[in-house]
Short mmCIF file of C-alpha atoms in Angstrom, two decimals:
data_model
loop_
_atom_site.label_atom_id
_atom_site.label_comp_id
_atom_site.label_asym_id
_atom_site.label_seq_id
_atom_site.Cartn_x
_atom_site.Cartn_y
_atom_site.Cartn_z
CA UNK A 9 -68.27 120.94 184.48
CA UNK A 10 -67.88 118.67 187.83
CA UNK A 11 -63.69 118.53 187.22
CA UNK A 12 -63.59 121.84 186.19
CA UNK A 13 -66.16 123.53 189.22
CA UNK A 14 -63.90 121.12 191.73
CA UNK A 15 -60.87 122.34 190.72
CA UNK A 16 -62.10 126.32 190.57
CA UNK A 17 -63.02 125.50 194.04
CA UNK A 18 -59.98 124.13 195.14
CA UNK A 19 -58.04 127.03 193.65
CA UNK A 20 -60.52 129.49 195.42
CA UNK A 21 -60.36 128.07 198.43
CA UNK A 22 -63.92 127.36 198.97
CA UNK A 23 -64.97 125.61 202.34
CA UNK A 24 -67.43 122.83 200.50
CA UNK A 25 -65.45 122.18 197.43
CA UNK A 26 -68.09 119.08 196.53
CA UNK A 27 -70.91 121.40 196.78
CA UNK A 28 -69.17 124.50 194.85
CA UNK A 29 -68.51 120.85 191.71
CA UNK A 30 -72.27 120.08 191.83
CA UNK A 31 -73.23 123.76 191.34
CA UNK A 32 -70.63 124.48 188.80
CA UNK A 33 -71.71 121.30 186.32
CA UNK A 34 -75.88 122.03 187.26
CA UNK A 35 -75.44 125.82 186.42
CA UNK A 36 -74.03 124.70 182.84
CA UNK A 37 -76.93 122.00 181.92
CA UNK A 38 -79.35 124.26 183.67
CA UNK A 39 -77.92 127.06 180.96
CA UNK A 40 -78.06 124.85 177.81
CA UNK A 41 -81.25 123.54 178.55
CA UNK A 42 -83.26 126.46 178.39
CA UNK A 43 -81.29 127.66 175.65
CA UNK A 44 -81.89 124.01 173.92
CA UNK A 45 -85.68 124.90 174.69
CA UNK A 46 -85.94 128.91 173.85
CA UNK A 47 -84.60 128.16 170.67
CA UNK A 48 -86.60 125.19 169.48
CA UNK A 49 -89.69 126.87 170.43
CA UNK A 50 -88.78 129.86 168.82
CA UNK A 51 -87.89 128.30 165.67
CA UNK A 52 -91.08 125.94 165.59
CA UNK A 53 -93.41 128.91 166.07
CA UNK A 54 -91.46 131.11 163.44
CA UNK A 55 -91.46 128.15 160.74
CA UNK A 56 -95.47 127.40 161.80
CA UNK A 57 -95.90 131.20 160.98
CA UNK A 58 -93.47 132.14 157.66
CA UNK A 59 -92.24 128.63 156.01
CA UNK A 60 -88.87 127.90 155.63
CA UNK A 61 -86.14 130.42 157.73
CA UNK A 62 -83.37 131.61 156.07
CA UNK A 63 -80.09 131.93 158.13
CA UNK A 64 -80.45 135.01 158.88
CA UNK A 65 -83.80 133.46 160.53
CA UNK A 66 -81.70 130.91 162.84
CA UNK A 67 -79.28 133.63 163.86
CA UNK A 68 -81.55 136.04 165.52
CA UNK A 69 -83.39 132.96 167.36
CA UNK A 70 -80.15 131.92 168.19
CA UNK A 71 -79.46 135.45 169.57
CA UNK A 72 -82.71 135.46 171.70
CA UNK A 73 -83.00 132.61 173.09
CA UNK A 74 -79.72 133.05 174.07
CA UNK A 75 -80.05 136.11 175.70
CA UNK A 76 -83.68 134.72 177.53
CA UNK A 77 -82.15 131.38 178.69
CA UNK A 78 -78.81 133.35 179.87
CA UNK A 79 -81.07 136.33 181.38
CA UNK A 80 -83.03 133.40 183.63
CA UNK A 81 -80.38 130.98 184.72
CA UNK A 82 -78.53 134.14 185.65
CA UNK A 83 -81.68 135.70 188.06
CA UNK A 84 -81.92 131.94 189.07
CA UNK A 85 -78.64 130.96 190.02
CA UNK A 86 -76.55 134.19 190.72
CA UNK A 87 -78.88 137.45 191.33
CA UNK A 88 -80.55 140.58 189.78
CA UNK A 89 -77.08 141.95 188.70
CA UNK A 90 -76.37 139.05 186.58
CA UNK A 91 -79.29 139.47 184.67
CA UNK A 92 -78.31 141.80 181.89
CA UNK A 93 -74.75 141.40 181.62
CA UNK A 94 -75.37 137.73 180.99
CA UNK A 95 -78.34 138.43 178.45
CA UNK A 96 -75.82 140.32 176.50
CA UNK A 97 -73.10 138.27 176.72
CA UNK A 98 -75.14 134.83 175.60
CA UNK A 99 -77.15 136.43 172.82
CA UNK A 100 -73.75 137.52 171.01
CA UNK A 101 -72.52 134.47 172.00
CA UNK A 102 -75.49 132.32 170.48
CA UNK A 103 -75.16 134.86 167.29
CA UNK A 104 -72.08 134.09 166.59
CA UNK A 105 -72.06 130.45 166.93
CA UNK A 106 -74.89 130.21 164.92
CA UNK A 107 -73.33 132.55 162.14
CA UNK A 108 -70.24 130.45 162.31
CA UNK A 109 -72.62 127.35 162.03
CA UNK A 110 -74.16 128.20 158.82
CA UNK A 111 -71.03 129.77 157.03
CA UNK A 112 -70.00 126.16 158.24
CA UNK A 113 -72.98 124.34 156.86
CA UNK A 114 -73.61 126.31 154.21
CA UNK A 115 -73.65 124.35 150.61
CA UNK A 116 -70.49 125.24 148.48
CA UNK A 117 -71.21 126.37 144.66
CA UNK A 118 -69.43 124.04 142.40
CA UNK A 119 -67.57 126.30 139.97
CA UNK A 120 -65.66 125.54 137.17
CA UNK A 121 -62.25 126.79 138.77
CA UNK A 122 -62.25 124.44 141.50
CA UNK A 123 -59.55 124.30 143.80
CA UNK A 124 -56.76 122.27 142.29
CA UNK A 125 -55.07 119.52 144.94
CA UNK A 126 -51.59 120.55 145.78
CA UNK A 127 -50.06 117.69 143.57
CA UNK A 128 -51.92 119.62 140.83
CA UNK A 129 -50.48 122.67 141.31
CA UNK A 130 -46.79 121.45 142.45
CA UNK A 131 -46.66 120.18 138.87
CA UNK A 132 -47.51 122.98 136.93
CA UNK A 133 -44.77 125.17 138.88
CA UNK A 134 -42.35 125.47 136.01
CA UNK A 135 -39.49 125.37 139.08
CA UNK A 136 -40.87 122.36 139.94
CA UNK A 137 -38.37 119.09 139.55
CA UNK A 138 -41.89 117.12 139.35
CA UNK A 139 -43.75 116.87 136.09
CA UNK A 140 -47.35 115.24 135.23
CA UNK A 141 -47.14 113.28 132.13
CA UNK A 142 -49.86 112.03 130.24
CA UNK A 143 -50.18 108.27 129.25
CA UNK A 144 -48.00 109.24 125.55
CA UNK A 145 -45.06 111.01 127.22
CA UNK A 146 -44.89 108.18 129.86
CA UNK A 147 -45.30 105.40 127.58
CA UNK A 148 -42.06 107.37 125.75
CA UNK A 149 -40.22 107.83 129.27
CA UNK A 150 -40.45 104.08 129.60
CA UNK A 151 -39.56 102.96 125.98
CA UNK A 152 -36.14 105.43 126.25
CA UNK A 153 -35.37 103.83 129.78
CA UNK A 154 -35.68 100.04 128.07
CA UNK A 155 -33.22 101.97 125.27
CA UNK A 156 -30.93 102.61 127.32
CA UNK A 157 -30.89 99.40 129.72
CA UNK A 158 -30.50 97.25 126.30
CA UNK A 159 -27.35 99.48 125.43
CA UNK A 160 -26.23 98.75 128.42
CA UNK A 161 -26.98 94.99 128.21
CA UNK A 162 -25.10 94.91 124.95
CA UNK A 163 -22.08 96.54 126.85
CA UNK A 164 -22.16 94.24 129.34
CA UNK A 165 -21.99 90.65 126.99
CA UNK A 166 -19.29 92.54 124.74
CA UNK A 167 -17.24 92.96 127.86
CA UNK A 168 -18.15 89.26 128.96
CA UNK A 169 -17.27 88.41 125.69
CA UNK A 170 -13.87 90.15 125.19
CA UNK A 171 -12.92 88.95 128.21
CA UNK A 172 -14.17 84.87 127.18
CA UNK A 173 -11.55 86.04 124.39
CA UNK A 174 -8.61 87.25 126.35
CA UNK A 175 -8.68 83.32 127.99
#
Protein backbone atom coordinates (compact mmCIF):
# COMPACT_ATOMS: atom_id res chain seq x y z
CA UNK A 1 0.00 0.00 0.00
CA UNK A 2 3.09 2.46 0.96
CA UNK A 3 4.79 1.78 -2.85
CA UNK A 4 1.69 1.83 -4.40
CA UNK A 5 0.04 5.28 -2.39
CA UNK A 6 3.79 6.88 -3.17
CA UNK A 7 3.72 6.26 -6.52
CA UNK A 8 -0.26 7.39 -7.03
CA UNK A 9 1.07 10.44 -5.45
CA UNK A 10 3.85 11.01 -7.52
CA UNK A 11 1.74 10.48 -10.63
CA UNK A 12 -0.91 12.97 -9.16
CA UNK A 13 1.25 15.37 -8.37
CA UNK A 14 0.53 15.71 -4.79
CA UNK A 15 2.58 18.37 -2.72
CA UNK A 16 3.39 15.79 0.41
CA UNK A 17 3.89 12.64 -1.50
CA UNK A 18 5.18 10.85 2.04
CA UNK A 19 2.08 11.86 3.69
CA UNK A 20 -0.42 10.98 0.63
CA UNK A 21 2.08 6.84 1.13
CA UNK A 22 1.19 6.76 4.87
CA UNK A 23 -2.51 7.47 4.19
CA UNK A 24 -2.78 5.24 1.24
CA UNK A 25 -1.23 1.91 3.20
CA UNK A 26 -3.33 3.08 6.80
CA UNK A 27 -6.65 3.48 4.78
CA UNK A 28 -6.13 -0.30 3.51
CA UNK A 29 -5.30 -1.98 7.12
CA UNK A 30 -7.75 0.43 8.62
CA UNK A 31 -10.34 -1.28 5.87
CA UNK A 32 -9.42 -4.96 6.51
CA UNK A 33 -9.43 -4.63 10.01
CA UNK A 34 -12.82 -3.83 10.64
CA UNK A 35 -13.82 -6.08 8.04
CA UNK A 36 -11.45 -8.86 9.85
CA UNK A 37 -13.58 -7.80 13.02
CA UNK A 38 -17.38 -7.33 11.54
CA UNK A 39 -17.10 -10.60 10.25
CA UNK A 40 -15.74 -12.64 13.12
CA UNK A 41 -18.20 -11.17 15.36
CA UNK A 42 -20.86 -11.77 13.13
CA UNK A 43 -20.05 -15.26 12.58
CA UNK A 44 -19.39 -16.03 16.41
CA UNK A 45 -22.79 -14.61 17.38
CA UNK A 46 -24.62 -16.44 14.40
CA UNK A 47 -22.86 -19.94 15.28
CA UNK A 48 -23.60 -19.11 19.35
CA UNK A 49 -27.28 -18.69 18.10
CA UNK A 50 -28.04 -21.58 15.12
CA UNK A 51 -24.98 -24.26 15.22
CA UNK A 52 -23.05 -24.90 12.42
CA UNK A 53 -23.46 -22.15 9.18
CA UNK A 54 -23.80 -23.39 5.98
CA UNK A 55 -22.10 -21.38 3.13
CA UNK A 56 -24.68 -19.70 2.30
CA UNK A 57 -24.26 -18.57 6.16
CA UNK A 58 -20.52 -17.21 5.56
CA UNK A 59 -21.55 -15.42 2.40
CA UNK A 60 -24.09 -13.06 3.68
CA UNK A 61 -21.68 -12.25 6.81
CA UNK A 62 -19.18 -11.83 4.39
CA UNK A 63 -21.52 -9.43 2.51
CA UNK A 64 -22.27 -7.36 5.71
CA UNK A 65 -19.55 -6.93 7.29
CA UNK A 66 -18.26 -5.90 4.26
CA UNK A 67 -20.55 -3.39 3.52
CA UNK A 68 -20.34 -2.04 7.59
CA UNK A 69 -16.49 -2.02 7.69
CA UNK A 70 -16.44 -0.32 4.01
CA UNK A 71 -19.51 2.09 5.03
CA UNK A 72 -17.16 3.32 8.26
CA UNK A 73 -13.66 3.55 6.97
CA UNK A 74 -15.32 5.41 4.13
CA UNK A 75 -17.28 8.23 6.64
CA UNK A 76 -13.86 8.01 8.51
CA UNK A 77 -11.36 8.56 6.04
CA UNK A 78 -13.06 10.21 2.92
CA UNK A 79 -16.66 11.85 3.79
CA UNK A 80 -20.50 11.38 3.86
CA UNK A 81 -20.53 10.74 0.04
CA UNK A 82 -18.36 7.81 0.30
CA UNK A 83 -20.50 6.17 2.55
CA UNK A 84 -22.90 4.25 0.39
CA UNK A 85 -21.14 3.82 -2.71
CA UNK A 86 -18.43 2.07 -0.75
CA UNK A 87 -21.03 -0.08 1.36
CA UNK A 88 -22.16 -1.36 -1.92
CA UNK A 89 -19.18 -1.84 -3.53
CA UNK A 90 -17.42 -3.96 -0.43
CA UNK A 91 -20.45 -6.07 0.41
CA UNK A 92 -20.48 -7.48 -3.33
CA UNK A 93 -17.05 -7.52 -3.10
CA UNK A 94 -16.90 -9.60 0.28
CA UNK A 95 -19.87 -11.84 -1.42
CA UNK A 96 -18.12 -12.79 -3.99
CA UNK A 97 -14.88 -13.61 -2.50
CA UNK A 98 -16.45 -15.55 -0.08
CA UNK A 99 -18.62 -17.48 -2.78
CA UNK A 100 -15.47 -18.01 -4.71
CA UNK A 101 -13.87 -19.23 -1.34
CA UNK A 102 -16.19 -21.98 -0.67
CA UNK A 103 -16.75 -23.23 -4.36
CA UNK A 104 -12.86 -23.24 -3.70
CA UNK A 105 -12.96 -25.07 -0.42
CA UNK A 106 -15.68 -26.96 -0.96
CA UNK A 107 -15.06 -30.99 -0.57
CA UNK A 108 -15.12 -32.78 -4.05
CA UNK A 109 -17.51 -36.04 -4.31
CA UNK A 110 -15.42 -38.94 -5.26
CA UNK A 111 -17.28 -40.56 -8.15
CA UNK A 112 -16.64 -43.48 -9.91
CA UNK A 113 -15.81 -41.62 -13.32
CA UNK A 114 -13.00 -39.77 -12.04
CA UNK A 115 -11.07 -37.67 -14.16
CA UNK A 116 -8.59 -39.78 -16.05
CA UNK A 117 -4.75 -38.16 -16.16
CA UNK A 118 -3.93 -37.08 -19.63
CA UNK A 119 -1.48 -40.11 -20.13
CA UNK A 120 -4.71 -42.07 -19.55
CA UNK A 121 -6.59 -40.68 -22.03
CA UNK A 122 -3.66 -40.03 -24.75
CA UNK A 123 -3.55 -43.83 -24.78
CA UNK A 124 -6.88 -44.78 -25.38
CA UNK A 125 -7.04 -42.28 -28.51
CA UNK A 126 -7.12 -44.94 -31.17
CA UNK A 127 -4.93 -42.10 -33.35
CA UNK A 128 -2.68 -42.20 -30.79
CA UNK A 129 1.07 -43.64 -31.79
CA UNK A 130 1.23 -44.40 -27.82
CA UNK A 131 -0.30 -47.55 -26.43
CA UNK A 132 -0.66 -48.83 -22.60
CA UNK A 133 0.21 -52.39 -22.37
CA UNK A 134 -0.41 -54.54 -19.63
CA UNK A 135 2.40 -56.66 -17.95
CA UNK A 136 1.41 -59.90 -20.76
CA UNK A 137 1.61 -57.80 -23.94
CA UNK A 138 4.88 -56.18 -22.63
CA UNK A 139 6.43 -59.22 -21.41
CA UNK A 140 5.57 -60.37 -25.37
CA UNK A 141 6.97 -56.92 -26.80
CA UNK A 142 10.20 -57.78 -25.04
CA UNK A 143 10.48 -61.59 -25.83
CA UNK A 144 9.87 -60.60 -29.90
CA UNK A 145 12.60 -57.76 -29.53
CA UNK A 146 15.22 -60.57 -27.92
CA UNK A 147 13.78 -62.66 -31.27
CA UNK A 148 14.80 -60.54 -33.36
CA UNK A 149 18.27 -59.28 -31.81
CA UNK A 150 19.29 -63.21 -31.72
CA UNK A 151 18.44 -63.37 -35.57
CA UNK A 152 20.41 -60.78 -35.94
CA UNK A 153 23.26 -62.15 -33.76
CA UNK A 154 23.18 -65.30 -35.83
CA UNK A 155 23.60 -63.02 -39.00
CA UNK A 156 26.26 -61.38 -37.70
CA UNK A 157 28.73 -64.75 -36.69
CA UNK A 158 27.60 -66.33 -40.17
CA UNK A 159 29.00 -63.26 -41.82
CA UNK A 160 32.12 -63.37 -39.38
CA UNK A 161 32.27 -66.75 -40.22
CA UNK A 162 32.05 -66.72 -44.07
CA UNK A 163 34.36 -64.25 -44.08
CA UNK A 164 37.05 -66.50 -41.44
CA UNK A 165 36.33 -68.81 -44.61
CA UNK A 166 37.10 -66.62 -47.54
CA UNK A 167 40.92 -66.29 -45.69
Amino acid sequence: GFLTGGFAGIVQGVPNGFTYAVACSVQPMILGTAFSFCRTTIVRESTLRNGDLNPNDLIKASAIAGGVSAALVGLVTRGRSHVIPGGIAFSMFAAGGQYFYNGWTAPRPLDDTAKKGFWKRMTENKWSPVKLLNDEEHANLLREKLLNVEVEIALIDDKIAALKAQE
